[in-house]
Coordinates of C-alpha atoms and ligand atoms in Angstrom, one line a residue:
M1 CA -18.7 18.9 11.7
D2 CA -21.8 20.1 13.5
E3 CA -22.3 17.1 15.7
R4 CA -20.5 15.6 18.6
P5 CA -20.2 11.9 19.4
G6 CA -23.4 10.6 21.0
S7 CA -25.5 13.3 19.4
T8 CA -28.9 12.2 18.2
A9 CA -29.6 15.2 15.9
R10 CA -29.4 14.1 12.3
P11 CA -29.8 16.7 9.6
A12 CA -31.7 15.7 6.5
R13 CA -28.5 15.5 4.4
R14 CA -26.9 13.1 6.8
R15 CA -30.1 11.1 6.9
A16 CA -30.0 10.8 3.2
R17 CA -26.4 9.5 3.4
E18 CA -27.4 7.0 5.9
L19 CA -30.1 5.6 3.6
E20 CA -27.6 5.5 0.8
F21 CA -25.2 3.4 2.8
G22 CA -27.9 1.4 4.5
G23 CA -26.7 2.2 8.0
A24 CA -26.6 4.8 10.8
W25 CA -23.5 6.9 11.2
R26 CA -21.4 6.7 14.3
Y27 CA -18.4 8.8 15.3
A28 CA -15.0 7.4 15.8
P29 CA -12.5 9.0 18.2
A30 CA -9.9 11.3 16.7
P31 CA -6.6 12.8 18.1
E32 CA -6.8 16.0 19.9
G33 CA -7.4 19.0 17.6
T34 CA -8.8 16.9 14.8
E35 CA -12.4 16.3 13.8
H36 CA -14.3 13.2 14.7
V37 CA -14.7 11.0 11.8
A38 CA -18.1 9.6 10.8
I39 CA -18.2 5.9 10.1
A40 CA -21.3 4.2 8.8
E41 CA -22.5 1.0 10.4
R42 CA -22.6 -0.6 7.0
Y43 CA -21.1 0.1 3.6
G44 CA -22.6 -1.2 0.4
L45 CA -20.7 -1.8 -2.8
F46 CA -19.8 1.1 -5.0
V47 CA -21.2 0.2 -8.4
G48 CA -22.4 2.5 -11.2
G49 CA -21.7 5.7 -9.2
G50 CA -23.7 4.8 -6.1
F51 CA -23.6 2.5 -3.0
V52 CA -25.7 -0.6 -3.5
A53 CA -26.6 -3.5 -1.3
P54 CA -24.7 -6.7 -2.2
R55 CA -26.8 -9.4 -4.0
S56 CA -24.9 -11.9 -1.9
R57 CA -26.6 -10.4 1.2
R58 CA -23.4 -11.0 3.1
W59 CA -21.4 -8.5 5.2
L60 CA -18.0 -8.7 6.7
P61 CA -16.8 -6.8 9.8
T62 CA -13.7 -4.5 9.7
S63 CA -12.0 -3.6 13.0
D64 CA -9.4 -1.4 14.6
P65 CA -6.3 -3.5 15.2
A66 CA -5.2 -1.3 18.1
T67 CA -8.3 -2.2 20.1
G68 CA -10.0 -5.0 18.4
R69 CA -13.2 -2.9 18.2
Q70 CA -15.4 -3.4 15.2
L71 CA -15.6 -0.2 13.1
A72 CA -18.2 -1.2 10.5
E73 CA -19.7 -3.9 8.4
V74 CA -18.8 -4.0 4.7
A75 CA -20.6 -5.7 1.9
W76 CA -19.1 -9.0 0.6
A77 CA -19.2 -9.2 -3.2
G78 CA -19.8 -12.6 -4.6
E79 CA -19.6 -13.5 -8.3
R80 CA -22.9 -11.9 -9.2
D81 CA -21.8 -8.6 -7.5
V82 CA -18.4 -8.7 -9.2
D83 CA -20.1 -9.3 -12.6
R84 CA -22.5 -6.3 -11.9
A85 CA -19.5 -4.1 -11.2
V86 CA -17.5 -5.2 -14.3
R87 CA -20.6 -4.6 -16.4
A88 CA -21.0 -1.1 -15.0
A89 CA -17.3 -0.4 -15.8
A90 CA -17.8 -1.8 -19.3
A91 CA -20.8 0.4 -19.9
A92 CA -18.9 3.5 -18.8
F93 CA -15.8 2.8 -20.9
P94 CA -16.9 4.1 -24.3
A95 CA -17.9 7.5 -23.1
W96 CA -14.9 7.8 -20.7
R97 CA -12.3 7.0 -23.4
R98 CA -14.0 9.6 -25.6
H99 CA -13.5 12.3 -23.0
S100 CA -10.5 14.5 -24.0
G101 CA -7.4 14.0 -21.9
D102 CA -7.9 17.5 -20.7
D103 CA -11.3 16.5 -19.3
R104 CA -10.0 13.3 -17.7
G105 CA -7.2 15.3 -16.1
R106 CA -9.7 17.8 -14.7
F107 CA -11.6 15.0 -12.9
L108 CA -8.3 13.7 -11.5
F109 CA -7.2 17.2 -10.3
R110 CA -10.6 17.5 -8.6
I111 CA -10.2 14.2 -6.8
A112 CA -6.7 15.2 -5.7
R113 CA -7.8 18.5 -4.3
L114 CA -10.8 17.0 -2.5
L115 CA -8.5 14.4 -0.9
L116 CA -6.3 17.2 0.4
E117 CA -9.3 19.1 1.7
R118 CA -10.4 16.1 3.6
A119 CA -6.9 14.9 4.5
R120 CA -7.4 14.8 8.2
E121 CA -10.6 12.7 7.9
F122 CA -8.8 10.3 5.6
A123 CA -5.7 10.1 7.9
V124 CA -7.8 9.3 11.0
L125 CA -9.9 6.7 9.1
E126 CA -6.8 5.0 7.7
T127 CA -5.2 4.9 11.1
L128 CA -8.4 3.4 12.7
D129 CA -8.9 0.8 10.0
N130 CA -5.2 -0.2 9.6
G131 CA -3.4 0.4 12.9
K132 CA -0.6 2.6 11.5
P133 CA 0.3 5.7 13.3
I134 CA -1.5 9.0 12.6
R135 CA 1.9 10.6 11.9
E136 CA 2.4 8.4 8.9
T137 CA -1.1 8.6 7.5
R138 CA -1.0 12.3 7.9
D139 CA 2.5 12.9 6.5
I140 CA 2.9 10.0 4.1
D141 CA -0.1 8.0 3.1
V142 CA -2.6 10.8 2.4
P143 CA -0.3 13.4 0.8
L144 CA 1.3 10.7 -1.4
A145 CA -2.1 9.4 -2.5
A146 CA -3.1 13.0 -3.4
Q147 CA 0.2 13.4 -5.2
H148 CA -0.5 10.3 -7.3
F149 CA -3.8 11.9 -8.5
F150 CA -2.1 15.2 -9.2
H151 CA 0.7 13.6 -11.1
H152 CA -1.5 11.5 -13.3
A153 CA -3.9 14.3 -13.8
G154 CA -1.0 16.1 -15.5
W155 CA -0.3 13.1 -17.8
A156 CA -3.9 12.7 -19.0
D157 CA -3.7 15.2 -21.8
K158 CA 0.0 14.5 -22.7
L159 CA -0.1 10.8 -23.6
D160 CA 0.7 11.5 -27.3
L161 CA 3.7 13.6 -26.1
V162 CA 4.9 11.0 -23.7
F163 CA 4.7 8.2 -26.3
P164 CA 5.4 10.1 -29.5
G165 CA 4.2 8.3 -32.6
A166 CA 2.9 5.3 -30.7
R167 CA -0.8 6.2 -30.8
P168 CA -1.6 5.1 -27.2
E169 CA -5.1 3.7 -26.5
P170 CA -6.7 2.7 -23.2
L171 CA -7.1 -1.1 -22.6
G172 CA -10.7 -1.2 -21.4
V173 CA -12.0 -2.5 -18.0
V174 CA -9.2 -3.0 -15.5
G175 CA -9.5 -5.3 -12.4
Q176 CA -7.4 -4.1 -9.5
V177 CA -6.7 -6.0 -6.3
I178 CA -4.8 -4.3 -3.4
P179 CA -3.5 -5.3 0.0
W180 CA -4.1 -4.0 3.5
N181 CA -0.7 -2.4 4.3
F182 CA -1.3 0.9 2.4
P183 CA -5.0 0.8 1.7
L184 CA -5.5 4.4 0.4
L185 CA -2.1 4.8 -1.2
M186 CA -2.4 1.5 -3.1
A187 CA -5.9 2.5 -4.3
A188 CA -4.4 5.8 -5.6
W189 CA -1.5 4.0 -7.2
K190 CA -4.0 1.8 -9.1
V191 CA -6.9 4.1 -9.9
A192 CA -5.0 7.3 -10.9
P193 CA -2.9 5.9 -13.8
A194 CA -5.8 3.7 -15.1
L195 CA -8.1 6.7 -15.3
A196 CA -5.5 9.0 -16.8
A197 CA -5.0 6.5 -19.6
G198 CA -8.7 6.3 -20.3
N199 CA -9.6 2.9 -18.7
T200 CA -12.5 2.2 -16.3
V201 CA -11.9 0.3 -13.1
V202 CA -13.2 -2.3 -10.7
L203 CA -11.1 -2.2 -7.5
K204 CA -11.0 -4.8 -4.8
P205 CA -9.6 -3.5 -1.4
A206 CA -8.4 -5.9 1.3
E207 CA -11.0 -7.5 3.6
T208 CA -9.4 -6.0 6.7
S209 CA -8.9 -2.4 5.5
P210 CA -11.7 -1.3 3.1
L211 CA -12.8 2.0 4.7
T212 CA -10.6 4.5 3.0
A213 CA -11.2 3.1 -0.5
L214 CA -14.9 3.4 0.2
R215 CA -14.4 7.0 1.4
L216 CA -12.6 7.7 -1.8
C217 CA -15.8 6.7 -3.6
E218 CA -17.4 9.7 -1.9
L219 CA -14.8 11.9 -3.5
F220 CA -15.5 10.4 -6.9
Q221 CA -19.1 11.3 -6.4
Q222 CA -18.2 14.8 -5.1
A223 CA -15.8 15.3 -8.1
G224 CA -18.7 14.4 -10.5
L225 CA -16.8 11.4 -11.9
P226 CA -19.2 9.7 -14.4
P227 CA -21.0 6.7 -12.9
G228 CA -19.2 3.4 -13.5
V229 CA -15.8 4.8 -14.2
V230 CA -14.6 3.5 -10.9
N231 CA -16.4 0.7 -9.0
V232 CA -15.3 -0.8 -5.7
V233 CA -16.2 -4.3 -4.7
T234 CA -15.3 -5.1 -1.1
G235 CA -15.0 -8.7 0.2
D236 CA -12.3 -11.3 0.8
G237 CA -10.0 -13.5 -1.2
A238 CA -12.9 -15.1 -2.9
T239 CA -14.1 -11.7 -4.2
G240 CA -10.6 -11.1 -5.5
R241 CA -10.6 -14.5 -7.2
A242 CA -13.9 -13.8 -8.9
L243 CA -12.7 -10.5 -10.1
V244 CA -9.4 -11.6 -11.7
R245 CA -11.2 -14.5 -13.4
H246 CA -13.9 -12.3 -14.9
P247 CA -13.7 -12.6 -18.7
G248 CA -14.7 -8.9 -19.2
L249 CA -11.3 -7.6 -18.0
A250 CA -8.7 -6.2 -20.4
K251 CA -6.1 -6.1 -17.6
V252 CA -5.5 -7.3 -14.1
A253 CA -3.3 -5.3 -11.7
F254 CA -2.4 -6.9 -8.4
T255 CA -0.5 -6.0 -5.4
G256 CA -0.1 -8.6 -2.6
S257 CA 1.7 -11.8 -1.8
T258 CA 3.8 -13.8 -4.2
E259 CA 1.7 -16.8 -3.5
V260 CA -1.6 -15.2 -4.7
G261 CA 0.3 -13.4 -7.5
K262 CA 1.4 -16.8 -8.9
E263 CA -2.2 -18.1 -8.7
I264 CA -3.5 -15.0 -10.6
Q265 CA -0.8 -15.5 -13.3
R266 CA -2.1 -19.0 -13.8
A267 CA -5.7 -17.8 -13.8
V268 CA -5.2 -15.2 -16.6
A269 CA -2.8 -17.3 -18.7
G270 CA -3.9 -17.7 -22.3
R271 CA -6.7 -15.1 -22.0
G272 CA -4.9 -12.2 -23.6
T273 CA -5.5 -10.2 -20.4
A274 CA -2.7 -7.8 -19.6
L275 CA -1.2 -8.4 -16.2
T276 CA 1.1 -6.5 -13.7
L277 CA 2.1 -8.0 -10.4
E278 CA 3.6 -6.2 -7.4
L279 CA 4.5 -8.8 -4.9
G280 CA 6.6 -9.4 -1.8
G281 CA 10.2 -8.5 -1.0
K282 CA 13.2 -9.0 1.2
G283 CA 15.0 -5.8 0.7
A284 CA 18.8 -5.6 1.5
H285 CA 19.9 -2.5 3.3
I286 CA 23.7 -2.1 2.9
V287 CA 25.7 0.0 5.3
C288 CA 29.4 0.6 4.2
E289 CA 32.1 1.5 6.6
D290 CA 32.5 5.0 5.2
A291 CA 28.8 5.9 5.7
A292 CA 27.5 8.6 8.1
L293 CA 26.6 6.0 10.7
D294 CA 24.1 8.0 12.7
Q295 CA 22.2 9.0 9.6
A296 CA 22.3 5.4 8.5
V297 CA 20.8 4.3 11.8
E298 CA 17.9 6.6 11.1
G299 CA 17.5 5.2 7.6
V300 CA 17.6 1.6 8.8
V301 CA 14.9 2.4 11.4
R302 CA 12.7 4.0 8.8
G303 CA 13.5 1.1 6.4
I304 CA 12.2 -1.6 8.7
F305 CA 9.9 0.0 11.4
M306 CA 7.9 2.3 9.2
N307 CA 4.3 1.0 9.0
Q308 CA 5.2 -1.7 11.6
G309 CA 7.4 -3.3 8.9
H310 CA 4.2 -4.0 6.8
V311 CA 6.0 -2.8 3.7
C312 CA 6.7 -4.9 0.7
C313 CA 9.9 -2.9 0.0
A314 CA 11.1 -2.8 3.7
G315 CA 14.8 -3.0 4.3
S316 CA 14.4 -6.2 6.3
R317 CA 17.9 -7.6 5.7
L318 CA 20.6 -5.3 7.1
L319 CA 24.1 -5.9 5.6
V320 CA 26.7 -4.1 7.7
Q321 CA 30.4 -4.0 6.8
E322 CA 32.3 -6.0 9.3
S323 CA 34.6 -3.2 10.4
V324 CA 31.7 -1.1 11.7
H325 CA 29.3 -3.9 12.6
K326 CA 29.8 -3.7 16.4
V327 CA 29.5 0.0 16.7
F328 CA 26.5 0.1 14.3
V329 CA 24.6 -2.6 16.0
A330 CA 25.2 -0.9 19.4
K331 CA 23.8 2.4 18.0
L332 CA 20.8 0.6 16.5
L333 CA 19.9 -1.3 19.6
A334 CA 20.1 1.9 21.6
R335 CA 17.9 3.7 19.0
I336 CA 15.1 1.1 19.0
E337 CA 14.6 1.7 22.7
R338 CA 13.4 5.2 21.8
I339 CA 10.8 4.1 19.3
R340 CA 7.4 5.0 20.8
V341 CA 5.0 2.1 20.3
G342 CA 1.3 2.5 21.2
D343 CA -1.9 4.3 20.4
P344 CA -1.8 5.0 16.7
L345 CA -4.0 8.0 17.1
D346 CA -1.5 9.7 19.3
K347 CA 0.6 12.0 17.1
N348 CA 3.8 11.2 19.1
T349 CA 3.5 7.5 18.3
D350 CA 6.2 6.1 16.0
M351 CA 5.0 2.6 15.6
G352 CA 1.3 1.5 15.7
A353 CA -0.5 -1.9 15.9
I354 CA 0.2 -5.0 14.0
H355 CA -2.6 -5.1 11.4
S356 CA -4.2 -8.4 12.3
A357 CA -4.1 -11.5 14.5
A358 CA -3.0 -13.5 11.5
Q359 CA -0.1 -11.2 10.7
L360 CA 1.0 -11.2 14.4
A361 CA 0.9 -15.0 14.4
R362 CA 3.2 -15.0 11.3
I363 CA 5.7 -12.6 13.0
R364 CA 5.7 -14.7 16.1
E365 CA 6.3 -17.9 14.2
L366 CA 9.2 -16.5 12.2
C367 CA 10.8 -14.9 15.3
A368 CA 10.6 -18.3 17.1
A369 CA 12.3 -19.9 14.0
G370 CA 15.0 -17.3 14.2
R371 CA 15.8 -18.1 17.8
A372 CA 15.5 -21.8 17.2
G373 CA 18.0 -21.4 14.3
G374 CA 20.6 -19.9 16.7
A375 CA 20.2 -16.2 15.9
T376 CA 20.1 -13.7 18.9
M377 CA 16.8 -11.7 19.3
H378 CA 17.0 -8.2 20.7
Q379 CA 13.7 -6.4 21.4
S380 CA 12.9 -3.0 22.6
R381 CA 11.7 -3.0 26.2
C382 CA 8.8 -0.7 25.4
A383 CA 5.5 -1.4 27.2
L384 CA 2.9 -2.8 24.8
P385 CA -0.9 -2.0 25.2
G386 CA -3.0 -4.8 26.8
R387 CA -5.5 -5.2 24.0
G388 CA -5.1 -5.2 20.2
Y389 CA -2.2 -6.7 18.3
W390 CA 1.4 -5.5 19.1
W391 CA 5.0 -6.5 18.5
A392 CA 8.0 -4.6 19.8
P393 CA 10.7 -3.4 17.5
T394 CA 13.0 -6.5 17.0
V395 CA 16.5 -6.9 15.7
F396 CA 18.2 -10.3 15.1
T397 CA 22.0 -10.6 15.1
G398 CA 24.1 -13.6 14.4
V399 CA 21.9 -14.3 11.3
A400 CA 23.1 -16.6 8.5
S401 CA 21.9 -16.2 4.9
S402 CA 20.3 -19.7 5.2
H403 CA 18.0 -18.8 8.2
R404 CA 14.3 -18.4 7.5
I405 CA 14.4 -14.9 8.9
A406 CA 17.0 -13.9 6.3
R407 CA 15.0 -15.5 3.4
E408 CA 11.3 -15.2 4.1
E409 CA 9.3 -12.1 4.1
I410 CA 8.2 -11.5 7.7
F411 CA 6.2 -8.3 7.0
G412 CA 6.6 -7.1 10.5
P413 CA 9.0 -4.9 12.6
V414 CA 11.8 -7.5 12.5
L415 CA 15.2 -6.9 11.2
A416 CA 17.8 -9.5 10.3
V417 CA 21.4 -8.3 10.6
L418 CA 24.2 -9.9 8.5
T419 CA 27.7 -8.8 7.8
F420 CA 30.0 -8.4 4.7
R421 CA 33.7 -7.7 4.2
T422 CA 33.9 -6.5 0.6
P423 CA 31.4 -4.7 -1.6
E424 CA 31.4 -7.8 -3.9
E425 CA 30.4 -9.9 -0.9
A426 CA 27.6 -7.4 -0.1
V427 CA 26.2 -7.6 -3.6
A428 CA 26.4 -11.4 -3.6
K429 CA 24.5 -11.6 -0.3
A430 CA 22.0 -8.9 -1.2
N431 CA 21.1 -10.7 -4.5
N432 CA 20.9 -14.1 -2.7
T433 CA 17.1 -14.0 -2.5
S434 CA 14.2 -15.1 -4.5
Y435 CA 12.9 -11.5 -4.4
G436 CA 14.0 -8.3 -6.1
L437 CA 11.9 -5.3 -5.1
S438 CA 14.1 -2.9 -3.2
A439 CA 17.6 -2.3 -1.8
G440 CA 19.4 0.6 -0.1
V441 CA 23.1 1.6 0.1
W442 CA 24.7 3.9 2.7
T443 CA 28.1 5.2 1.7
D444 CA 29.9 8.6 1.3
K445 CA 31.3 7.8 -2.1
G446 CA 29.2 8.6 -5.2
A447 CA 31.1 6.2 -7.4
R448 CA 30.4 3.4 -5.0
I449 CA 26.7 4.2 -5.0
L450 CA 26.6 3.8 -8.8
W451 CA 28.7 0.6 -8.6
F452 CA 26.1 -0.9 -6.2
A453 CA 23.1 0.3 -8.1
E454 CA 24.3 -1.4 -11.3
R455 CA 24.8 -4.7 -9.6
L456 CA 21.8 -5.0 -7.2
E457 CA 18.9 -7.0 -8.6
A458 CA 16.2 -4.8 -7.2
G459 CA 13.5 -2.6 -8.8
V460 CA 14.4 0.3 -6.5
V461 CA 17.8 1.2 -5.1
W462 CA 17.8 4.0 -2.5
N463 CA 21.0 5.8 -1.7
N464 CA 21.6 7.3 1.7
T465 CA 17.8 7.2 2.3
F466 CA 15.1 4.5 2.4
N467 CA 11.4 4.1 1.8
R468 CA 10.9 7.3 -0.2
F469 CA 8.3 7.3 -2.9
D470 CA 7.5 9.6 -5.8
P471 CA 4.9 9.1 -8.5
A472 CA 7.5 10.1 -11.2
A473 CA 9.7 7.1 -10.2
P474 CA 8.8 3.7 -11.5
F475 CA 8.3 1.1 -8.7
G476 CA 8.2 -2.6 -9.2
G477 CA 10.1 -5.9 -8.9
Y478 CA 12.5 -8.5 -10.3
K479 CA 12.2 -12.2 -9.9
E480 CA 9.5 -13.3 -7.4
S481 CA 8.7 -9.7 -6.6
G482 CA 6.6 -9.5 -9.7
F483 CA 6.7 -7.6 -13.0
G484 CA 5.5 -4.4 -14.5
R485 CA 6.0 -0.9 -13.0
E486 CA 3.8 1.6 -11.2
G487 CA 4.7 5.3 -11.4
G488 CA 6.6 7.1 -14.1
R489 CA 6.1 6.7 -17.8
Q490 CA 6.5 2.9 -17.4
G491 CA 3.5 2.8 -15.0
L492 CA 1.4 4.8 -17.4
A493 CA 2.4 2.5 -20.3
A494 CA 1.1 -0.4 -18.3
Y495 CA -2.4 0.9 -18.7
L496 CA -2.2 1.6 -22.5
R497 CA -1.9 -0.4 -25.7
F498 CA 0.1 0.7 -28.7
P499 CA -1.8 -0.5 -31.8
N500 CA 1.0 0.4 -34.2
G501 CA 3.2 -1.9 -32.3
L502 CA 5.7 0.8 -31.4
A503 CA 7.1 -0.1 -28.0
P504 CA 7.2 2.9 -25.7
G505 CA 10.8 3.9 -25.6
Ligands
LIG1 P1 -2.6 -11.2 -0.2 O1 -3.2 -12.3 0.6 O2 -1.9 -11.7 -1.5 O3 -3.8 -10.2 -0.5 C1 -3.7 -9.2 -1.4 C2 -5.1 -8.9 -2.0 O4 -5.5 -10.0 -2.8 C3 -6.2 -8.7 -1.0 O5 -7.1 -7.8 -1.5 C4 -6.7 -10.1 -0.9 O6 -8.0 -10.2 -0.4 C5 -6.7 -10.6 -2.3 N1 -6.7 -12.0 -2.6 C6 -6.5 -13.0 -1.7 N2 -6.5 -14.2 -2.3 C7 -6.8 -13.9 -3.6 C8 -7.0 -14.7 -4.8 N3 -6.9 -16.1 -4.7 N4 -7.2 -14.1 -6.0 C9 -7.3 -12.8 -6.1 N5 -7.2 -12.0 -5.0 C10 -6.9 -12.5 -3.8 O7 -1.5 -10.4 0.5 P2 -1.7 -9.6 1.9 O8 -1.5 -10.6 3.0 O9 -3.0 -8.8 1.9 O10 -0.5 -8.5 1.8 C11 0.8 -8.8 2.2 C12 1.6 -9.2 1.0 O11 1.5 -8.2 -0.1 C13 3.1 -9.2 1.4 O12 3.7 -10.4 0.9 C14 3.7 -8.0 0.7 O13 5.0 -8.0 0.3 C15 2.8 -7.8 -0.5 N6 2.8 -6.4 -1.0 C16 3.5 -6.1 -2.1 C17 3.5 -4.7 -2.5 C18 4.2 -4.3 -3.7 O14 4.0 -3.2 -4.1 N7 5.0 -5.1 -4.3 C19 2.8 -3.8 -1.8 C20 2.1 -4.2 -0.6 C21 2.1 -5.5 -0.2 P3 -8.3 -10.3 1.2 O15 -7.3 -9.4 1.9 O16 -9.6 -9.7 1.4 O17 -8.1 -11.7 1.5
LIG2 MG1 -9.5 -2.9 9.8

């Protein structure tokens, strides 16, 4: 970048961009050795290939959870704005579906490459808007998001090969609603398969983390994606509600809380709208006595403290075999003291800021309930910054399956430890939940891994690792964790119809 913070020089091209967004660019701080990231004062809605002012004339702030500082104002899309976006997507659909798969793949490849070229910018922006550490946005969120575009670019011209004889067709306009915990990655998970399959999209990011989805729109422009193929409507829950109720949608894809998922299911019922729901979880992380305990400790730490525990598939219930419980908990408690909590832009930071005041309040409430219920709370003694939202790594021992902290999703850096004697008891306890998104097993025995994987009611079962993602592996839930899969052939099938009735085998 040619300008430093505070500079008043504005080249013509930048000026043009300002006008397009309706605001002046400012510069956000970045970690040493990385570029400063430009953030506009205001962002319009991305409709029909350009940024437009909202007809609602309303704007919402988005801020940095680590400091509380406002980063930008973002348009609030009301019903008329949502309608405008759905119409733009509908107008773009006939031409987009007629593109050859090869062509659609080319656009997706271009987006993936551009995302990697601008990886640092996206990592810094995501860290600022979300609060998660730069190490994660740099090493996990951004590369994985690019991988999703690459992966689906490769599918776009092979749909007939993947679903032989099934004559796959796109669905039409897809409405997609995503949460704040992986803003860029969730946008990629939603947009990439939808476009590969030939659909057009209206995406609704979360109110508190819209900036990387909006930056992705710049890549769509840069990649020459035809106007209207992807539209992004920012706003709050009311925007999401307006989108999922729009009669012009052929499909709704939602990732978020179980409560909102249930509401959406009721809203689309009887309309013939396809629906996939990726909802909450209370993942069981099982450590058997024969496991490599030190490695298991690292896995458990990754399972619950990655992304401050704001992970739907987090391993938030640890089940340790009784014979190793004492030694394992001692190792774990020593380990959490070494988790570095603080400035998310510092590349040595392991755990960043809690995403919002509301999320912090929920974590606080559930931890208080855990203590009131008789469980013992252990917290890292790390120093927490004075402003912004923070919670130290927390482990509860003496937890019973009936405790709220063992049943409810906390969505924070809080682990509930339970014990088991036999593998049968571990399975019974692991499945004793209304959710079914993820589980993990640590053991040295291959046969035991398979035995567990067959019995655990979870969409993903990790073995001797946790929280690893790959676009080729279908991801999704059982029970109140939702239905439908993202990733893999199953994820692709969820964006297609098969007019000859052949189910994709
Ligand atoms: P949320 O309140 O359900 O919000 C998710 C998205 O839905 C946001 O964009 C939200 O907008 C929007 N929304 C809110 N009310 C709506 C309504 N009535 N109709 C349509 N859209 C509506 O969940 P969250 O608090 O953002 O995220 C945390 C939850 O998501 C956790 O329970 C977590 O487990 C789950 N999650 C699941 C997965 C998965 O893959 N299974 C992944 C990530 C998160 P606003 O944010 O603007 O209000
Ligand atoms: Mg924010």
